XYZ file of C-alpha atoms in Angstrom:
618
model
C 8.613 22.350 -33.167
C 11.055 19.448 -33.428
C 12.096 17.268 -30.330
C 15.616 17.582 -29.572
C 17.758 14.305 -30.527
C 17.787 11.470 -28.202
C 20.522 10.804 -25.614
C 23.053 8.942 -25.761
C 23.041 4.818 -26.038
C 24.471 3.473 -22.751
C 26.381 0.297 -23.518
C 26.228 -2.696 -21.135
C 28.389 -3.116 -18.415
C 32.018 -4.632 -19.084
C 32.864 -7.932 -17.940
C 30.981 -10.788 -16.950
C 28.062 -9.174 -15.463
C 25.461 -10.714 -18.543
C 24.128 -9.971 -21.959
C 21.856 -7.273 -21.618
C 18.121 -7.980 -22.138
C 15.256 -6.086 -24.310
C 16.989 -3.045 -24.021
C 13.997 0.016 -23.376
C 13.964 2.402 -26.471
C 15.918 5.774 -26.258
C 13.846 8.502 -24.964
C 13.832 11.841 -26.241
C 14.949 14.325 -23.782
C 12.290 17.345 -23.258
C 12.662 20.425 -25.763
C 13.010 23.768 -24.825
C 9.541 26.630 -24.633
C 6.670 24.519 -24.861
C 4.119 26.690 -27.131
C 1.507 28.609 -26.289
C -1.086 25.877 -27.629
C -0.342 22.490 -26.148
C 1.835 19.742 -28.738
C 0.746 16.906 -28.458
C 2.129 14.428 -26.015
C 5.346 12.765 -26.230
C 5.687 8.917 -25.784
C 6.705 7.251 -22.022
C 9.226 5.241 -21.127
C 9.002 1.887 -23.455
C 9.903 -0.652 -21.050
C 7.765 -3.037 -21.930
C 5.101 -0.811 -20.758
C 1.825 0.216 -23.311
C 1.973 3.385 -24.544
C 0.270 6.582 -22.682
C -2.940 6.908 -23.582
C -3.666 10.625 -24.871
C -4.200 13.780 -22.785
C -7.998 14.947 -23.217
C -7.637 18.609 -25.534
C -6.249 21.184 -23.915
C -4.163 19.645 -21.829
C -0.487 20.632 -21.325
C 2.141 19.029 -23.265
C 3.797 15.858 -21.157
C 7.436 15.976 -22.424
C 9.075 12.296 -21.945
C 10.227 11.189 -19.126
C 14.622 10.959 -18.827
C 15.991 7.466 -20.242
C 17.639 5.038 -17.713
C 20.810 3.585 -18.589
C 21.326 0.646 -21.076
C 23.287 -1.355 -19.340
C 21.367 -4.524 -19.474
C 19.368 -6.447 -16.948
C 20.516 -10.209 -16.897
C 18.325 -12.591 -17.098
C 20.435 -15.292 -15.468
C 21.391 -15.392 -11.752
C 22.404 -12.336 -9.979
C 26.178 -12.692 -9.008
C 27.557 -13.323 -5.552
C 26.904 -10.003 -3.546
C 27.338 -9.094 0.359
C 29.856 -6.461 2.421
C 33.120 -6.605 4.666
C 32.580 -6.324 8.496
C 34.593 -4.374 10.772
C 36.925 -7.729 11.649
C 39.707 -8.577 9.450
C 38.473 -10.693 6.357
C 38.570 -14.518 6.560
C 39.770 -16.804 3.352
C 38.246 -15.201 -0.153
C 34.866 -16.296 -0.721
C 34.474 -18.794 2.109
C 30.683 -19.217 3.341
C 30.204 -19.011 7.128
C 26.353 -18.908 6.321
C 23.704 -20.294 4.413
C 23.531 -18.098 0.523
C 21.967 -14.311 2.301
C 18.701 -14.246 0.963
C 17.346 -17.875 0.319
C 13.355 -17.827 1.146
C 12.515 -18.523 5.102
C 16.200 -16.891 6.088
C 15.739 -14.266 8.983
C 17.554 -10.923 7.681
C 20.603 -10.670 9.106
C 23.630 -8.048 8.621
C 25.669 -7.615 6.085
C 28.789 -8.346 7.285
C 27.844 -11.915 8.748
C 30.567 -13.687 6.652
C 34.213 -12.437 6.266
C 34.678 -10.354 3.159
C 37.057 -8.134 1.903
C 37.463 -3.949 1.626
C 38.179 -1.635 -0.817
C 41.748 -0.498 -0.946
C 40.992 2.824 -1.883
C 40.121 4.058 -4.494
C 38.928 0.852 -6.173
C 37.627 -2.703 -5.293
C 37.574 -5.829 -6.804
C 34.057 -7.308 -6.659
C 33.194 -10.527 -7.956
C 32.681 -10.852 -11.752
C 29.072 -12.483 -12.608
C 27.926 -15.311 -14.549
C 26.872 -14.486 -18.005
C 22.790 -14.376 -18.479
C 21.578 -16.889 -20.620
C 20.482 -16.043 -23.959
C 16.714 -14.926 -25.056
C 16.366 -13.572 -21.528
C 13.842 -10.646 -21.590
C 10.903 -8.826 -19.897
C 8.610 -12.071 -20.426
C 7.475 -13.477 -17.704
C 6.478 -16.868 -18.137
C 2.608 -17.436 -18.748
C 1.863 -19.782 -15.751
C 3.417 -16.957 -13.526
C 1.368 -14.501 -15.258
C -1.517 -16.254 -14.574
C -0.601 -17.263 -10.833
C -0.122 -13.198 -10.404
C -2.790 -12.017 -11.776
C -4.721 -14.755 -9.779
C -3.501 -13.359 -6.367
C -3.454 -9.410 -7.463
C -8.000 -10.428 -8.215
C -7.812 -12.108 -5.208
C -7.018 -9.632 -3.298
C -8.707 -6.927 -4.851
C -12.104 -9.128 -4.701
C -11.258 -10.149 -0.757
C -9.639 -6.333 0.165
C -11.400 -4.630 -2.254
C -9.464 -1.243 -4.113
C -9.450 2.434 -2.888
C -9.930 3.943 -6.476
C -10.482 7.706 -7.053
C -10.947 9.295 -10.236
C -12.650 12.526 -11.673
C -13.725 13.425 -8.106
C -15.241 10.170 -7.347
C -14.561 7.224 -4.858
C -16.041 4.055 -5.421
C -15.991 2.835 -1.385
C -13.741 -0.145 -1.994
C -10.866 -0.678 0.206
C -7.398 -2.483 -0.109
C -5.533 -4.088 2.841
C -4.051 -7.042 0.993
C -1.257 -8.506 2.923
C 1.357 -8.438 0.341
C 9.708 6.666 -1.629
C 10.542 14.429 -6.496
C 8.256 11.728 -4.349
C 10.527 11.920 -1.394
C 10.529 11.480 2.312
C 8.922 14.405 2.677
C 11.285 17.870 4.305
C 12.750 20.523 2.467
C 14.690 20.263 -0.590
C 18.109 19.888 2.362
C 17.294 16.675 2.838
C 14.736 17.483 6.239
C 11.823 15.178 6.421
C 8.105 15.361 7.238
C 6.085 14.276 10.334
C 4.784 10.819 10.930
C 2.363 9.333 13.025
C -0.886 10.447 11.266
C -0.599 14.043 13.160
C -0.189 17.587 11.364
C 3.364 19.619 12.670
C 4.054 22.832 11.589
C 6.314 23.331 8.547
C 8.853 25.828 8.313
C 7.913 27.396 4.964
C 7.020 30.917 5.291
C 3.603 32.859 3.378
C 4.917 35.644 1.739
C 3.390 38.816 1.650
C 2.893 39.124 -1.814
C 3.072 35.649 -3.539
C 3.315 37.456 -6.863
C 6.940 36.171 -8.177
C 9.318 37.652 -10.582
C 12.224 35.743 -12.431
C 15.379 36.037 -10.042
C 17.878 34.876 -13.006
C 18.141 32.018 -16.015
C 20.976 29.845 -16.409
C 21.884 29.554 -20.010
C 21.521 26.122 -21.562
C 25.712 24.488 -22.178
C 26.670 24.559 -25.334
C 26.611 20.660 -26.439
C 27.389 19.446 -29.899
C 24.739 19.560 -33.154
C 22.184 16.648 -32.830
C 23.556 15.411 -29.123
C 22.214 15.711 -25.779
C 23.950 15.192 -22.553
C 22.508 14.242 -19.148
C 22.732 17.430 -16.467
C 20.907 15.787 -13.522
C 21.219 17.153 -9.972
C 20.037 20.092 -8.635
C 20.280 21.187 -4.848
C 19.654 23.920 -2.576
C 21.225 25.327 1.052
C 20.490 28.378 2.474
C 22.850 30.390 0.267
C 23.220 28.324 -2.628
C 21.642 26.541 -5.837
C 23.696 24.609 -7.176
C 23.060 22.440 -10.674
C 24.687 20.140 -12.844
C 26.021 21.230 -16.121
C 27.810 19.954 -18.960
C 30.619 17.567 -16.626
C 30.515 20.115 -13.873
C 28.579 21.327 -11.079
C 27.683 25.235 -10.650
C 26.528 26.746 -7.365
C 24.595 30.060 -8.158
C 23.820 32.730 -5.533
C 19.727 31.869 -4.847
C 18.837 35.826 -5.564
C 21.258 36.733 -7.881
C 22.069 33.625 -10.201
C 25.798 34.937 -10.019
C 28.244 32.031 -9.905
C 29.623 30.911 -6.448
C 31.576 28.153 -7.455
C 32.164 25.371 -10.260
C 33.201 22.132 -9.820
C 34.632 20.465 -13.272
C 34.233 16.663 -13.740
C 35.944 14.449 -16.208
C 33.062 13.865 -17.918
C 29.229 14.200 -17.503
C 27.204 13.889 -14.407
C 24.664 10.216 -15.111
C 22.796 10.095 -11.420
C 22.584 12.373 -8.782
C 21.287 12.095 -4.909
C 17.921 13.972 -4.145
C 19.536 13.834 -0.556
C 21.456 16.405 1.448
C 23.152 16.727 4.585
C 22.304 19.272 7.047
C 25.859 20.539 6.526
C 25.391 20.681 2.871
C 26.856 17.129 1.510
C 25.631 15.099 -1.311
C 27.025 12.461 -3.822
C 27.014 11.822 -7.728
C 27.665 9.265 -10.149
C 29.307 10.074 -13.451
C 31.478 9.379 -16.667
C 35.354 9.178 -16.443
C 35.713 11.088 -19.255
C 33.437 13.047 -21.868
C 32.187 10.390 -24.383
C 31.792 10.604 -28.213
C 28.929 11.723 -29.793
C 25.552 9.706 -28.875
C 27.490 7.507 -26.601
C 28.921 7.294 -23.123
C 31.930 6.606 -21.144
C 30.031 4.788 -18.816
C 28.994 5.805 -15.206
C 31.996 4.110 -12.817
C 32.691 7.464 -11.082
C 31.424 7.897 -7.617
C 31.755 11.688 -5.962
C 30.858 13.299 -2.648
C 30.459 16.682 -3.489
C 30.315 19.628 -0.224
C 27.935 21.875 -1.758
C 28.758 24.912 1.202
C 32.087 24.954 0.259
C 31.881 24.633 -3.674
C 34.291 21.111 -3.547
C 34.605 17.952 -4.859
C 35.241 15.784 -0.940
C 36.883 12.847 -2.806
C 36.545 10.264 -6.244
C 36.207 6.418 -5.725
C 35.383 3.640 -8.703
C 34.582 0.144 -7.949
C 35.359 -2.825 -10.174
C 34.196 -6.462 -10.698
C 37.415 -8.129 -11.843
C 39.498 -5.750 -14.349
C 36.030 -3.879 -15.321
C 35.059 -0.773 -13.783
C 31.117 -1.456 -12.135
C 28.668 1.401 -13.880
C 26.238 2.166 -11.334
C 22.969 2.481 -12.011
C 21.544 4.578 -9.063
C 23.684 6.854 -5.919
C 21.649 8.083 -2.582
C 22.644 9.364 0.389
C 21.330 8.681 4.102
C 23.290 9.897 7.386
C 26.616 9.780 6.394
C 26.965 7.053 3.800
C 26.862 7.240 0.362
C 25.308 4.036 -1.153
C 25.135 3.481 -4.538
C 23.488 0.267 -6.124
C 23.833 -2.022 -10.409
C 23.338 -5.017 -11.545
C 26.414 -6.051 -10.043
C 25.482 -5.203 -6.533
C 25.714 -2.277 -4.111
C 28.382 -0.730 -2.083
C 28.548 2.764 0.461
C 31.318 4.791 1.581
C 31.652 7.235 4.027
C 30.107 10.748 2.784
C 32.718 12.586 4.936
C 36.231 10.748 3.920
C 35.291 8.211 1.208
C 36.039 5.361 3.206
C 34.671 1.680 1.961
C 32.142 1.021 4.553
C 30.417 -1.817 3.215
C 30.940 -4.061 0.539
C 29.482 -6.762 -2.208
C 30.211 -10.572 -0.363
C 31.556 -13.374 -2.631
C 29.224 -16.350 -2.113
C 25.789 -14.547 -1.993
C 23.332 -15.142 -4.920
C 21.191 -11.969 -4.602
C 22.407 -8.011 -5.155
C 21.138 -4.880 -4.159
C 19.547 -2.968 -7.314
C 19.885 0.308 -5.666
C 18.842 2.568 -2.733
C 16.272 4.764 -1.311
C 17.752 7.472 1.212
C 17.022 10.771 3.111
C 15.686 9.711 6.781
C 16.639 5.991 6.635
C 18.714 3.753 4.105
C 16.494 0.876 2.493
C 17.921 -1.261 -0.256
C 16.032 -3.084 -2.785
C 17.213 -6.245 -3.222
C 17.131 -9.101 -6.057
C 17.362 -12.434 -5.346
C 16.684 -15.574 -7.778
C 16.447 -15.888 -11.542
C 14.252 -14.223 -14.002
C 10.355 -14.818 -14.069
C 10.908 -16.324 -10.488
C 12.670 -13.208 -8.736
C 12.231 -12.051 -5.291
C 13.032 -8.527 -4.221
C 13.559 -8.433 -0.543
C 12.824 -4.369 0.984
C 15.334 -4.229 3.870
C 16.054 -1.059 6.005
C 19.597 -0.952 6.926
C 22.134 0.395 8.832
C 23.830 3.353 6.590
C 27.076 2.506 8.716
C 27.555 -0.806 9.255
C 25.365 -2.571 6.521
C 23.172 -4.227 9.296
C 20.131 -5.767 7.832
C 17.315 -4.198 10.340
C 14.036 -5.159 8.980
C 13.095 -7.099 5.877
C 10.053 -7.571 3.937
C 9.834 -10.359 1.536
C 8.164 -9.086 -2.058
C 5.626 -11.736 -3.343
C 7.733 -13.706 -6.116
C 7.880 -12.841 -9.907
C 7.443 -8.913 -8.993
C 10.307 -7.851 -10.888
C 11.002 -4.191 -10.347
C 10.336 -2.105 -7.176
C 10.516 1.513 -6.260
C 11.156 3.376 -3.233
C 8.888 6.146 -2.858
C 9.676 7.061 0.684
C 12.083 5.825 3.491
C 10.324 7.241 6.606
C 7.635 6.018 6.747
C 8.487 2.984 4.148
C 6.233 3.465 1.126
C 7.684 0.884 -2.294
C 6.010 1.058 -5.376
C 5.387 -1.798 -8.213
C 3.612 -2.635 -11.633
C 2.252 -5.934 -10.409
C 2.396 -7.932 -13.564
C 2.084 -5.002 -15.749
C -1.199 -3.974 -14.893
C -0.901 -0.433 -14.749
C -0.554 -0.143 -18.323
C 0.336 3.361 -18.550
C 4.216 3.249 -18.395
C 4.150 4.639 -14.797
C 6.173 1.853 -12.921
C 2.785 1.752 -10.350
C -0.046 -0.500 -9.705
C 0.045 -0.610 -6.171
C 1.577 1.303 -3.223
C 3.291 -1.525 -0.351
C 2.985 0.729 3.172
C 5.900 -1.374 5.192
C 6.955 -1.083 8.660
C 10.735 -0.255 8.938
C 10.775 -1.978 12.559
C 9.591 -4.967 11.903
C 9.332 -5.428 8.251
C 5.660 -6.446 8.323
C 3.370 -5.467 5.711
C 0.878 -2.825 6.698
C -1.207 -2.426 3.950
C -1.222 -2.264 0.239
C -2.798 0.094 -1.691
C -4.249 -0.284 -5.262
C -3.270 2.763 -7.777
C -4.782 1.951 -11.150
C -2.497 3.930 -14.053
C -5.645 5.414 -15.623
C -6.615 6.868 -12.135
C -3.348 8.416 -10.346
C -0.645 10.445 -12.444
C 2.363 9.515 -10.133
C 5.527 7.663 -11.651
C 8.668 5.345 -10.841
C 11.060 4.134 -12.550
C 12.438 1.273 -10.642
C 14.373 -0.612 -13.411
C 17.532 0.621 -12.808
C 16.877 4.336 -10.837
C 15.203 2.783 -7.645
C 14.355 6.601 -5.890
C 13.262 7.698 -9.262
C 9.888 8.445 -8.775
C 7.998 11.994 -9.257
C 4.677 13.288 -8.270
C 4.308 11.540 -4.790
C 4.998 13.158 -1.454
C 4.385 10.882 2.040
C 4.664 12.486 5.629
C 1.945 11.918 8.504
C 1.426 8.480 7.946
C -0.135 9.767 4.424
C 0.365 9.232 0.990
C 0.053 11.751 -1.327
C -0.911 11.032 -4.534
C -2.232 12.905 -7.681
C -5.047 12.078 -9.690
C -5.224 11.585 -13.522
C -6.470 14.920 -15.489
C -10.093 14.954 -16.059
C -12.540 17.277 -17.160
C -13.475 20.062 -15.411
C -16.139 22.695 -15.308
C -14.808 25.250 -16.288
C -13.359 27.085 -19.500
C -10.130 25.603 -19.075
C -11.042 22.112 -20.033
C -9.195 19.738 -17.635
C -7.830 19.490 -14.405
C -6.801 16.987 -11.337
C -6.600 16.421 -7.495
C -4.670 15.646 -5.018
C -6.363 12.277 -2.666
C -4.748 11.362 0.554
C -4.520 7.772 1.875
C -3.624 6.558 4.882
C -0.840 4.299 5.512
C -2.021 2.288 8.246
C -5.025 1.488 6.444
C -4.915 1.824 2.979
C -8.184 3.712 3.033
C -8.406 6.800 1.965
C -8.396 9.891 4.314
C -11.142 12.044 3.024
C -8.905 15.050 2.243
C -8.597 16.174 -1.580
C -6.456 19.429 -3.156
C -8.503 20.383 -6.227
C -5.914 22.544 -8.369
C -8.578 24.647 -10.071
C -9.928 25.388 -13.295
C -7.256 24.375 -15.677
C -4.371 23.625 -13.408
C -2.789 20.338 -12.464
C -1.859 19.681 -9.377
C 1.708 17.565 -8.403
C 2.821 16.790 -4.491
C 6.586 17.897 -4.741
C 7.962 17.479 -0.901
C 6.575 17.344 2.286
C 7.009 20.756 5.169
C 6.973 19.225 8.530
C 3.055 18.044 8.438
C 2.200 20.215 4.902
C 2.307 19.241 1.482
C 4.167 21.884 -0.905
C 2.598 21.104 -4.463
C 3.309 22.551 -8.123
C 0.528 23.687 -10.064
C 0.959 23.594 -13.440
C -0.468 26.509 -15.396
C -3.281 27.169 -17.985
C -2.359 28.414 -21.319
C -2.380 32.245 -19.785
C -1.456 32.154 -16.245
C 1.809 31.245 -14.593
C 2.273 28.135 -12.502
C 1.814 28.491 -8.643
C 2.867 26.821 -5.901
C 0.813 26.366 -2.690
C 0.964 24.545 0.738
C -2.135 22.262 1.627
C -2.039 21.578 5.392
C -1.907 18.196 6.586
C -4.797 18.309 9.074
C -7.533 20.589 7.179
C -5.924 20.169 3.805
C -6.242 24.306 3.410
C -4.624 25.484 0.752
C -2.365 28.587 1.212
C -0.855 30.121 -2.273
C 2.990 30.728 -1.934
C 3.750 31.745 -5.580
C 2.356 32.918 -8.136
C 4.463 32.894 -11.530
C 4.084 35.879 -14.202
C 1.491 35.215 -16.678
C 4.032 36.404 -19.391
C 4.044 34.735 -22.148
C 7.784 34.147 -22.777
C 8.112 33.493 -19.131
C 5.354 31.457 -19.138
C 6.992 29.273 -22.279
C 10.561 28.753 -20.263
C 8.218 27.364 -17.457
C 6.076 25.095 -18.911
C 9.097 23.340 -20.658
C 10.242 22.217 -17.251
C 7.116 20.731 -15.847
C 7.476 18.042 -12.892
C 7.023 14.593 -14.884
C 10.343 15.342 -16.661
C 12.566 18.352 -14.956
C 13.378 19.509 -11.410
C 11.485 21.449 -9.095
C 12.858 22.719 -5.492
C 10.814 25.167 -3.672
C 12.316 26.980 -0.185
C 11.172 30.067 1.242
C 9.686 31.899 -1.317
C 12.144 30.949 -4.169
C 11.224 27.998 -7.156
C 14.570 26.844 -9.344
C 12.991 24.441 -12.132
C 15.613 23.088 -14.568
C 16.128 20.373 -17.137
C 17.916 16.972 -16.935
C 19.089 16.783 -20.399
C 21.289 19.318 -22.205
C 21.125 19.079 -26.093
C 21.972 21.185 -29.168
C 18.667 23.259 -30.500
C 18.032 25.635 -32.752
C 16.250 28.072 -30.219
C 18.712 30.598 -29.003
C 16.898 31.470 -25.667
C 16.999 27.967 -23.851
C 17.600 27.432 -20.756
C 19.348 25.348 -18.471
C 17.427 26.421 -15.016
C 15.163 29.630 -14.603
C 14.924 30.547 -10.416
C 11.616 32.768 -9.452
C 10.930 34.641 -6.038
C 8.237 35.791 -4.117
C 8.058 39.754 -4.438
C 6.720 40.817 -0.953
């Protein structure tokens, strides 16, 4: 079976925002019906990360992860970045501080120097400098060396929690250097912290035996193109999904439409955050692009998923050039969304400007991780010598409340959780694997002190991040109860099935690890999708003649309790195991699972599928 064409190019941002640098090759998005016998496995992400080594035989095809956006990181100097206070704004671009950011500042608020607002619905941000030429992923071999230095320091004076094949080697790491998610239901609830178990609201069913509630049809989408359909939510009543530049809400039993929302063009990022009211936010295209290209992703949309509307449309600019944003989240009731060019939120509610980029800083916020807290990740400094600064802040006023200084030359961060603060990073590369994680940073939001830092070789733990650009884009972590959740790498197993994996728990305080494991069985793999209250809701992946299940493990005993149980069909089974959780979406609530794809393209099998929603039959 062929791999559908690759997505779209995305072209660098307009203006002066700098020459984009070693550009990551265009994935392939994930075909339709994986087969019966296992392909073999596509390629990861190519950002300058080895390739994947190969699943042992047997295994279940790994589809490639989604591509991130093209638009270029510069590899000069960040442009100026900061937000407007409450006051009115002082003289354009006048300093009443010290450059935000500069190594031994305190964190302060956003708004400490006057800045300026967004007359709706744009704003003007500050153009930035062009990056130099021959800027790239390099970083310069002194650094490397310094790095790798520190990360064998610390290993050899903290020692590394490793686990792998059902082994732990007794080594622990407290160096003193957030599909995961915050833990909650898929509403945007979060999990219990604290290091105690609390009881999660997910109900056993009495027959965990599931049938198919309804498929959503893949959109039609022109020969040899593919077009990004992220998002996917749930409320009580509703799923709702992106489509081909619109938004459907589907009845959760029935699959009948509720409501559609058109866009001008397609949808490029979408929060994994809701309101308790139903509210979430979206990035996309202002208009539908050519073939194999895009319109770029300017368009910024609250979206009121109870009522089936569109809440309002803003676009930012730097200069006379609309700002493609790389990343959206939402926390409280602010929508932040985060580029190259700097961050900015608005209220979720009325779309007001609530914070925005200041003129004389010299760092900018990458992007966001949301849910329970707001905590931007921040880039300050040039190229081979950058600093990313973790801050928790305010969702309302911008307030810088903690800060946590990154040690220098880590280029790329990802938030894992937001409550409690879990970032991952590829320290120097060294987790070789293409999944964005060498080490877990456990940070506390209060006082922005280290906790501990945990060691997660790439040939040991399956988890991913992608914190180039999509800075909350990380799958197969879950962290509630003071915990991390993390799977292990697929290993041999006993039985007939060949291979399978665990679940290992660390704790966050610590760094060590707790002593609890989730074994998924003979031939299943086992992914942490959310937390429920103190529980862990995982995804097992089937073997090649059962259907997938999905099981709570609770968070003081680690007992697993089966919720559902997918038909071993094998047609079902096909549309299932094409929309595994490495590379679709999974959300799981009271007895129902809704799995769908991310990318939409042209095929030549007639019974794809866009989403397929199962449910509990007793």
């Amino acid at each position: 079976m062929t791999q559908p064409p690759p997505p779209p190019n995305q072209p660098p941002q307009e203006g002066g925002f700098g020459a984009p640098q070693d550009q990551p090759p265009q994935q392939q998005p994930p075909g339709f019906g994986a087969p019966q016998t296992p392909p073999a496995p596509a390629p990861q992400p190519g950002y300058g990360y080895p390739q994947a080594p190969q699943p042992p035989q047997g295994a279940p095809a790994t589809p490639p992860a989604p591509p991130q956006p093209g638009y270029g990181y510069p590899g000069g100097q960040p442009g100026p970045y900061g937000n407007a206070p409450a006051t009115p704004p002082g003289p354009y671009g006048a300093p009443a501080t010290p450059p935000y950011g500069q190594p031994g500042q305190q964190p302060g608020g956003y708004g400490q120097q006057p800045g300026y607002g967004f007359p709706p619905p744009t704003v003007p941000l500050q153009p930035q400098a062009a990056a130099p030429a021959g800027g790239g992923r390099r970083i310069n071999p002194q650094l490397a060396i310094i790095i790798a230095a520190v990360v064998a320091i610390a290993l050899i004076v903290g020692g590394g929690v490793l686990y792998a094949s059902g082994k732990e080697d007794g080594k622990t790491d407290t160096a003193s250097s957030s599909g995961g998610t915050d833990g909650g239901d898929p509403k945007g609830g979060t999990g219990g912290t604290g290091g105690t178990s609390s009881k999660g609201s997910e109900k056993v069913p009495a027959n965990p035996a599931s049938e198919v509630l309804f498929q959503v049809p893949m959109p039609k989408v022109a020969k040899d193109d593919s077009v990004v359909v992220e998002g996917s939510w749930l409320t009580d009543e509703v799923y709702a999904k992106s489509g081909v530049a619109e938004i459907v809400g589907y009845d959760v039993d029935k699959g009948t439409k509720s409501w559609s929302i058109k866009l001008p063009g397609p949808v490029c990022h979408a929060s994994r955050h809701t309101t308790e009211d139903g509210k979430t936010a979206v990035v996309f295209q202002p208009r539908m692009p050519d073939k194999n290209s895009s319109e770029g992703c300017s368009q910024i949309a609250a979206i009121d998923l109870a009522a089936g509307k569109k809440l309002w449309q803003k676009t930012a600019t730097s200069g006379d050039q609309p700002i493609n944003f790389d990343n959206v989240t939402v926390s409280a009731n602010t929508v932040a969304v985060g580029s190259t060019s700097g961050g900015a939120a608005f209220d979720l509610t009325t779309g007001k400007a609530l914070w925005t980029p200041k003129p004389t800083d010299s760092c900018y916020d990458a992007g966001y991780g949301g849910g329970a807290k707001l905590v931007a990740v921040r880039k300050c400094g040039q190229y081979g010598a950058r600093q990313l600064h973790i801050q928790t802040i305010d969702p309302k006023s911008g307030k810088v409340l903690s800060e946590y200084k990154m040690t220098q030359g880590i280029e790329y961060a990802s938030v894992v959780s937001t409550d409690p603060l879990v970032v991952a990073a590829d320290v120097g590369d060294a987790a070789g694997d293409g999944s964005g994680i060498s080490d877990f940073f456990s940070i506390d939001n209060k006082t922005g002190q280290l906790r501990t830092r945990i060691s997660a070789p790439g040939d040991d733990y399956a988890a991913k991040c992608d914190g180039i650009s999509r800075i909350e884009d990380c799958s197969g972590i879950a962290a509630g109860n003071d915990r991390l959740y993390v799977p292990t790498e697929e290993h041999d197993s006993t039985g007939k099935y060949g291979s399978t994996n665990e679940i290992v728990v660390f704790d966050l305080a610590t760094g060590k690890q707790t002593g609890q494991r989730g074994d998924a069985g003979d031939g299943y793999t086992i992914t942490p999708l959310r937390m429920d209250g103190g529980n862990v809701i995982a995804y097992k992946s089937p073997p090649y003649d059962k259907g997938g299940q999905v099981v709570s493990l609770d968070g003081g005993t680690f007992k697993e309790t089966k919720l559902l149980e997918n038909p071993s069909d094998e047609t079902i089974r096909g549309v299932e195991t094409s929309m595994l959780p490495s590379y679709a979406e999974l959300l799981y609530s009271q007895g129902r699972l809704f799995m769908s794809e991310t990318f939409a393209s042209s095929s030549s099998y007639s019974d794809e599928y866009l989403a397929i929603a199962f449910g509990a039959t007793g």
